[in-house]
Coordinates of C-alpha atoms in Angstrom, one line a residue:
M336 CA 19.2 -17.8 0.8
Y337 CA 21.3 -16.8 -1.5
D338 CA 24.2 -14.6 -0.8
L339 CA 23.8 -12.1 -3.7
P340 CA 26.1 -8.8 -4.1
R341 CA 24.8 -6.7 -2.9
R342 CA 23.5 -4.3 -5.5
F343 CA 20.6 -6.8 -5.8
N344 CA 19.4 -5.8 -2.0
V345 CA 20.7 -3.5 0.5
G346 CA 23.0 -1.1 -1.5
M347 CA 20.1 0.2 -3.0
V348 CA 19.1 0.7 0.3
N349 CA 22.7 2.2 1.4
R350 CA 24.0 3.8 -1.9
R351 CA 27.4 4.6 -0.9
D352 CA 27.1 1.4 0.0
T353 CA 29.7 -0.4 -2.9
T354 CA 31.0 -3.0 -1.6
E355 CA 29.7 -6.5 -3.5
R356 CA 30.4 -9.2 0.0
P357 CA 26.8 -10.1 1.0
V358 CA 25.2 -7.9 3.9
T359 CA 25.5 -9.3 7.6
V360 CA 23.7 -8.9 10.2
V361 CA 26.4 -7.0 12.0
D362 CA 26.5 -4.2 9.2
W363 CA 22.5 -5.0 8.0
P364 CA 20.9 -1.3 7.4
S365 CA 18.5 0.1 8.7
W366 CA 15.4 1.5 6.7
P367 CA 16.1 5.1 5.7
E368 CA 12.5 7.2 7.5
N369 CA 12.6 9.7 5.0
W370 CA 11.2 7.6 2.5
G371 CA 8.0 8.2 1.9
L372 CA 6.1 5.6 -0.8
K373 CA 8.9 3.3 -1.7
K374 CA 8.3 2.1 1.6
Q375 CA 4.9 0.4 1.3
H376 CA 6.5 -2.2 -1.3
S377 CA 9.6 -2.5 1.4
V378 CA 8.4 -6.3 1.5
E379 CA 10.9 -7.5 0.4
Y380 CA 13.4 -5.8 3.3
W381 CA 11.8 -7.5 5.9
M382 CA 12.0 -11.0 5.2
M383 CA 15.4 -11.1 4.0
G384 CA 16.1 -8.9 7.7
S385 CA 14.5 -11.9 9.5
L386 CA 17.0 -14.7 8.3
I387 CA 19.6 -12.8 8.8
H388 CA 19.0 -11.6 12.2
E389 CA 20.0 -15.0 14.4
G390 CA 17.4 -14.1 17.1
G391 CA 17.5 -15.4 20.6
D392 CA 17.6 -18.7 22.5
G393 CA 13.8 -19.9 22.8
E394 CA 12.5 -16.6 20.5
R395 CA 9.9 -18.7 18.4
R396 CA 10.4 -17.8 14.8
E397 CA 8.4 -19.2 11.3
A398 CA 11.2 -19.7 9.1
V399 CA 14.9 -20.2 9.5
R400 CA 17.9 -19.9 7.7
V401 CA 20.7 -22.8 7.2
L402 CA 23.2 -23.3 6.0
D403 CA 23.8 -25.6 3.8
P404 CA 20.4 -25.7 1.6
E405 CA 20.4 -29.8 1.5
V406 CA 18.5 -29.9 4.3
A407 CA 16.2 -26.7 3.0
D408 CA 12.6 -26.1 2.9
V409 CA 12.7 -23.0 0.5
F410 CA 15.2 -21.5 -1.3
F411 CA 14.8 -17.5 -1.0
V412 CA 15.8 -15.8 -3.5
P413 CA 17.1 -11.9 -1.5
F414 CA 16.6 -9.7 -4.8
F415 CA 15.1 -6.3 -4.5
S416 CA 12.4 -6.0 -7.6
S417 CA 10.7 -3.8 -6.3
L418 CA 12.6 -1.3 -4.8
S419 CA 15.1 -1.0 -7.8
F420 CA 12.2 -0.5 -9.9
N421 CA 11.7 1.7 -7.6
T422 CA 14.7 3.2 -7.6
H423 CA 16.0 2.9 -11.8
G424 CA 12.8 1.8 -13.6
H425 CA 10.0 4.6 -12.1
I426 CA 9.8 6.2 -14.9
M427 CA 9.9 3.4 -17.3
T428 CA 11.2 5.3 -20.0
D429 CA 14.7 7.4 -18.7
P430 CA 17.6 5.4 -19.5
A431 CA 18.5 4.3 -15.5
T432 CA 15.6 2.0 -16.2
E433 CA 18.2 -0.3 -18.4
I434 CA 19.8 -0.6 -14.3
D435 CA 17.4 -2.2 -13.3
R436 CA 16.6 -4.7 -16.0
E437 CA 20.7 -5.9 -16.2
L438 CA 19.9 -6.6 -12.1
Q439 CA 16.9 -9.0 -13.5
V440 CA 19.4 -10.6 -15.7
D441 CA 22.3 -10.9 -13.3
V442 CA 19.9 -12.5 -10.9
M443 CA 18.4 -14.6 -13.1
K444 CA 21.6 -15.7 -14.7
L445 CA 22.2 -16.3 -10.7
L446 CA 19.9 -18.5 -10.3
R447 CA 20.3 -20.9 -13.6
K448 CA 23.6 -22.1 -13.0
S449 CA 22.4 -23.2 -9.5
K450 CA 21.9 -27.0 -8.9
Y451 CA 18.9 -26.4 -6.7
W452 CA 16.9 -23.9 -9.1
Q453 CA 17.8 -27.1 -12.1
R454 CA 16.7 -29.0 -9.3
S455 CA 13.1 -27.8 -9.2
G456 CA 13.1 -25.3 -12.6
G457 CA 12.0 -22.7 -9.1
R458 CA 9.5 -24.6 -7.9
D459 CA 10.3 -23.9 -4.8
H460 CA 12.0 -20.7 -4.3
V461 CA 10.8 -18.1 -3.3
L462 CA 10.6 -14.1 -4.7
P463 CA 9.1 -11.3 -2.8
L464 CA 7.2 -9.3 -5.9
T465 CA 5.1 -7.0 -4.7
H466 CA 4.6 -3.3 -6.4
P467 CA 3.1 -4.1 -9.6
N468 CA 6.5 -4.0 -12.1
A469 CA 8.5 -5.7 -10.4
F470 CA 10.5 -8.2 -11.9
R471 CA 9.1 -7.1 -15.5
F472 CA 11.2 -7.8 -18.0
L473 CA 12.1 -11.0 -17.2
R474 CA 8.5 -12.1 -14.6
N475 CA 7.8 -14.8 -16.9
Q476 CA 10.9 -16.5 -16.2
V477 CA 10.0 -16.7 -12.3
N478 CA 6.7 -18.0 -12.9
G479 CA 6.8 -21.6 -11.2
S480 CA 8.4 -19.8 -8.0
I481 CA 6.9 -19.0 -5.1
Q482 CA 6.0 -15.4 -5.4
V483 CA 4.8 -13.4 -3.1
V484 CA 2.5 -10.5 -4.0
V485 CA 0.2 -7.8 -3.1
D486 CA -3.4 -8.7 -5.0
F487 CA -3.7 -11.1 -8.0
G488 CA -4.8 -7.7 -9.9
R489 CA -2.3 -7.1 -13.2
Y490 CA -1.2 -10.9 -13.1
P491 CA -2.8 -13.5 -15.2
K492 CA -4.2 -16.5 -13.5
G493 CA -0.6 -18.8 -15.8
M494 CA 1.3 -16.1 -14.5
S495 CA 0.5 -15.2 -10.3
N496 CA -2.3 -17.3 -8.4
L497 CA -3.3 -18.1 -4.3
D498 CA -2.5 -22.5 -6.1
K499 CA 1.5 -21.4 -4.9
D500 CA 1.6 -17.9 -4.1
V501 CA 1.4 -15.7 -1.5
V502 CA -0.7 -12.2 -1.4
S503 CA 0.9 -9.6 0.8
P504 CA 0.0 -6.9 3.0
Y505 CA 1.6 -2.9 1.9
V506 CA 3.8 -2.3 4.7
H507 CA 2.3 0.9 6.5
V508 CA 3.7 4.4 5.5
V509 CA 1.3 6.0 8.5
D510 CA 1.8 5.0 12.5
S511 CA 1.1 3.1 15.3
F512 CA -1.8 4.2 17.0
T513 CA -0.3 2.0 19.7
D514 CA -1.9 4.3 22.6
D515 CA -5.3 4.2 21.4
E516 CA -7.0 4.3 24.7
A517 CA -10.1 6.3 24.6
R518 CA -12.6 5.0 27.0
D519 CA -15.0 6.2 24.7
P520 CA -13.2 5.5 20.9
Y521 CA -17.3 6.0 19.3
E522 CA -17.3 9.1 20.2
A523 CA -13.9 10.6 20.8
R524 CA -13.7 9.5 16.6
S525 CA -16.1 12.4 15.2
T526 CA -15.6 12.2 11.9
L527 CA -16.8 9.5 9.6
L528 CA -15.5 8.3 7.1
F529 CA -12.2 9.2 5.5
F530 CA -10.9 8.7 2.5
R531 CA -8.1 10.5 1.7
G532 CA -6.4 9.5 -2.4
R533 CA -3.6 11.2 -3.3
T534 CA -1.4 8.4 -3.9
F535 CA 1.5 10.2 -0.3
R536 CA -0.5 9.2 3.2
K537 CA 1.7 9.9 5.9
S538 CA -0.5 12.6 6.5
S539 CA -2.9 10.6 6.9
S540 CA -2.9 9.9 10.9
M541 CA -4.7 11.8 12.5
G542 CA -7.6 11.7 10.6
M543 CA -7.8 7.9 10.1
R544 CA -7.4 8.4 14.4
S545 CA -10.4 11.0 14.3
S546 CA -12.4 8.9 11.5
K547 CA -15.4 5.6 12.6
F548 CA -15.3 4.3 9.5
C549 CA -11.9 4.6 7.0
L550 CA -12.7 4.1 2.6
H551 CA -10.4 1.6 0.2
P552 CA -12.4 1.1 -3.1
A553 CA -9.5 -0.3 -5.1
G554 CA -8.0 1.7 -7.8
D555 CA -5.1 0.6 -10.6
T556 CA -4.9 -2.8 -8.5
P557 CA -7.9 -4.4 -6.1
S558 CA -6.4 -3.4 -3.3
S559 CA -3.6 -0.4 -1.3
C560 CA -1.3 0.8 1.6
R561 CA -4.1 2.6 2.9
L562 CA -6.3 -0.3 3.6
F563 CA -3.3 -1.5 6.2
D564 CA -2.5 2.1 7.3
A565 CA -6.5 2.0 8.6
I566 CA -5.4 -1.5 10.5
V567 CA -3.2 0.1 12.2
S568 CA -4.5 2.7 13.1
H569 CA -7.5 1.5 13.8
C570 CA -10.6 2.8 12.2
V571 CA -13.0 0.2 10.8
P572 CA -12.3 -0.9 6.7
V573 CA -14.5 0.2 4.6
I574 CA -14.2 -2.1 1.3
V575 CA -15.1 -1.4 -2.6
S576 CA -14.2 -3.9 -4.7
D577 CA -15.8 -7.8 -6.0
K578 CA -12.2 -9.7 -7.2
I579 CA -10.2 -8.9 -3.3
E580 CA -7.7 -11.0 -2.6
L581 CA -6.7 -10.4 1.7
P582 CA -3.4 -11.6 3.0
F583 CA -3.7 -14.1 5.6
E584 CA -7.2 -14.8 5.6
D585 CA -6.5 -19.0 6.3
E586 CA -6.5 -17.4 9.5
I587 CA -8.0 -13.8 9.6
D588 CA -11.3 -13.5 9.7
Y589 CA -12.1 -9.7 7.9
S590 CA -15.9 -10.0 8.7
Q591 CA -14.9 -9.1 12.4
F592 CA -14.0 -5.4 11.6
S593 CA -13.9 -4.4 8.0
L594 CA -17.3 -4.0 6.1
F595 CA -17.6 -4.9 2.2
F596 CA -19.4 -3.6 -0.5
S597 CA -19.9 -4.7 -3.8
F598 CA -19.4 -1.8 -7.1
E599 CA -22.3 -2.4 -7.0
E600 CA -24.2 -1.1 -3.8
A601 CA -21.0 1.6 -3.6
L602 CA -22.5 2.9 -6.8
Q603 CA -26.4 3.6 -5.0
P604 CA -26.7 7.1 -5.0
D605 CA -26.3 7.5 -0.5
Y606 CA -26.5 4.0 0.0
M607 CA -23.3 2.8 1.3
I608 CA -23.8 6.0 3.4
S609 CA -26.7 5.8 5.2
Q610 CA -25.0 2.2 6.8
L611 CA -22.2 4.0 7.7
R612 CA -24.6 7.3 9.6
N613 CA -26.8 3.8 10.9
F614 CA -24.9 1.5 12.0
P615 CA -25.0 0.0 15.4
K616 CA -22.1 1.9 18.2
E617 CA -21.9 -1.1 20.3
K618 CA -20.8 -3.9 16.1
W619 CA -18.3 -0.7 15.9
T620 CA -16.9 -0.5 19.7
E621 CA -16.3 -4.7 18.8
M622 CA -14.0 -3.8 15.4
W623 CA -12.6 -1.6 16.6
R624 CA -11.6 -4.2 19.7
Q625 CA -10.5 -6.8 17.0
L626 CA -8.8 -4.0 14.9
K627 CA -6.4 -3.9 17.7
N628 CA -6.5 -7.0 18.8
I629 CA -4.9 -7.9 14.9
S630 CA -2.8 -4.8 13.8
H631 CA 0.2 -6.4 14.9
H632 CA -0.7 -9.1 12.9
Y633 CA 0.2 -6.2 10.1
E634 CA 3.5 -5.0 10.9
F635 CA 7.0 -5.1 9.5
Q636 CA 10.3 -4.3 11.6
Y637 CA 13.4 -5.6 12.3
P638 CA 14.4 -8.0 14.8
P639 CA 11.0 -8.9 13.4
K640 CA 8.8 -10.4 16.4
R641 CA 6.6 -13.6 17.7
E642 CA 3.5 -12.8 15.1
D643 CA 4.5 -9.8 12.8
A644 CA 3.3 -9.2 9.2
V645 CA 6.9 -12.0 8.3
N646 CA 6.7 -14.9 10.6
M647 CA 2.3 -15.0 9.0
L648 CA 4.3 -14.2 5.3
W649 CA 6.5 -17.8 6.2
R650 CA 4.0 -19.3 8.2
Q651 CA 1.8 -18.9 4.2
I652 CA 4.2 -20.1 2.6
R653 CA 5.1 -23.0 4.8
H654 CA 1.6 -24.5 4.0
K655 CA 2.0 -23.8 0.3
L656 CA 5.0 -26.7 0.6
P657 CA 2.9 -29.8 0.3
E658 CA 1.3 -28.9 -4.1
V659 CA 5.1 -27.2 -4.5
R660 CA 6.5 -31.2 -3.4
L661 CA 4.1 -32.5 -5.5
S662 CA 4.3 -30.2 -8.3
I663 CA 8.3 -31.1 -8.3
H664 CA 8.0 -34.8 -7.2
R665 CA 5.6 -34.9 -10.8
S666 CA 7.6 -32.7 -12.7
R667 CA 10.1 -34.9 -12.1
R668 CA 9.1 -38.1 -13.8
L669 CA 5.8 -36.5 -16.5
R670 CA 7.0 -36.2 -20.0
I671 CA 4.6 -33.7 -21.1
S672 CA 4.2 -30.8 -18.8
D673 CA 1.2 -29.7 -16.3
W674 CA -1.1 -32.4 -18.2
W675 CA -3.0 -32.4 -15.3
H676 CA -4.4 -29.8 -15.5
K677 CA -5.3 -30.8 -19.3
R678 CA -8.0 -33.1 -18.5

């Protein structure tokens, strides 16, 4: 992990901390409780925290920071690009957006001076870019890197794709349902289908916890935070999307706890509601149990815990390494770049 000055990362979490020296485990700041929807794009914070955390004896982690870059498998770039957009560039015409652009320019200057970036062209570098507008000024300069994204809805295939990138969950903004122990959960949830379309969903907890199904239609991108709010609320997701990509899908079978409808099916009058009303209680209860069994994979926390969201992400990144190494080795000998893709 690069030792970047705090203005690139936790300096945006604690604005009163103007120290330039890199953050350590001793002064790692907590995520602010009152930051609302900024949390949904905070994957960068939790991934950096997992590398800052020193861990205990015998603790199993998917990624451990090494201090000798020569033995590193990948290089994590701790630039909070999503938080930078939300902090400095959320209103794109605001003069403050210039700060977001300057941070992107400065981090790229640092990377281009690094022999490890030069050695691989950035292919073995990991950048969390979970907000659709993260790194928006210089996104094309990190196309070759391993990007951690929430979906590919706004990006051309040459910029971001499953061959090299990793799909992350959003960080859920509702509280996890940790005491969901109803004797008859189907009857305890009196609402058939819950949906809250407004962006602010912190107040959705009770609606999700009292509903059997939670609607997840595609919005301006194929996925949204409400899917993961539903998962940690143990509310069976009803996913309406023709092109959604889901996190950890090589390890998790979403059909065991979710229902899927195409756009065409969802537009048929009464079709989807009829399917939900007639859905067997026994099958719903099994999906509810599955949600309880897998919801820990969607928890972002510090310190990280075994099999939580951050450790799942690092494992996904490890799976990308053979293809990354192949790309790096080929780039060192080929005179015509990517000719094998043009055949």
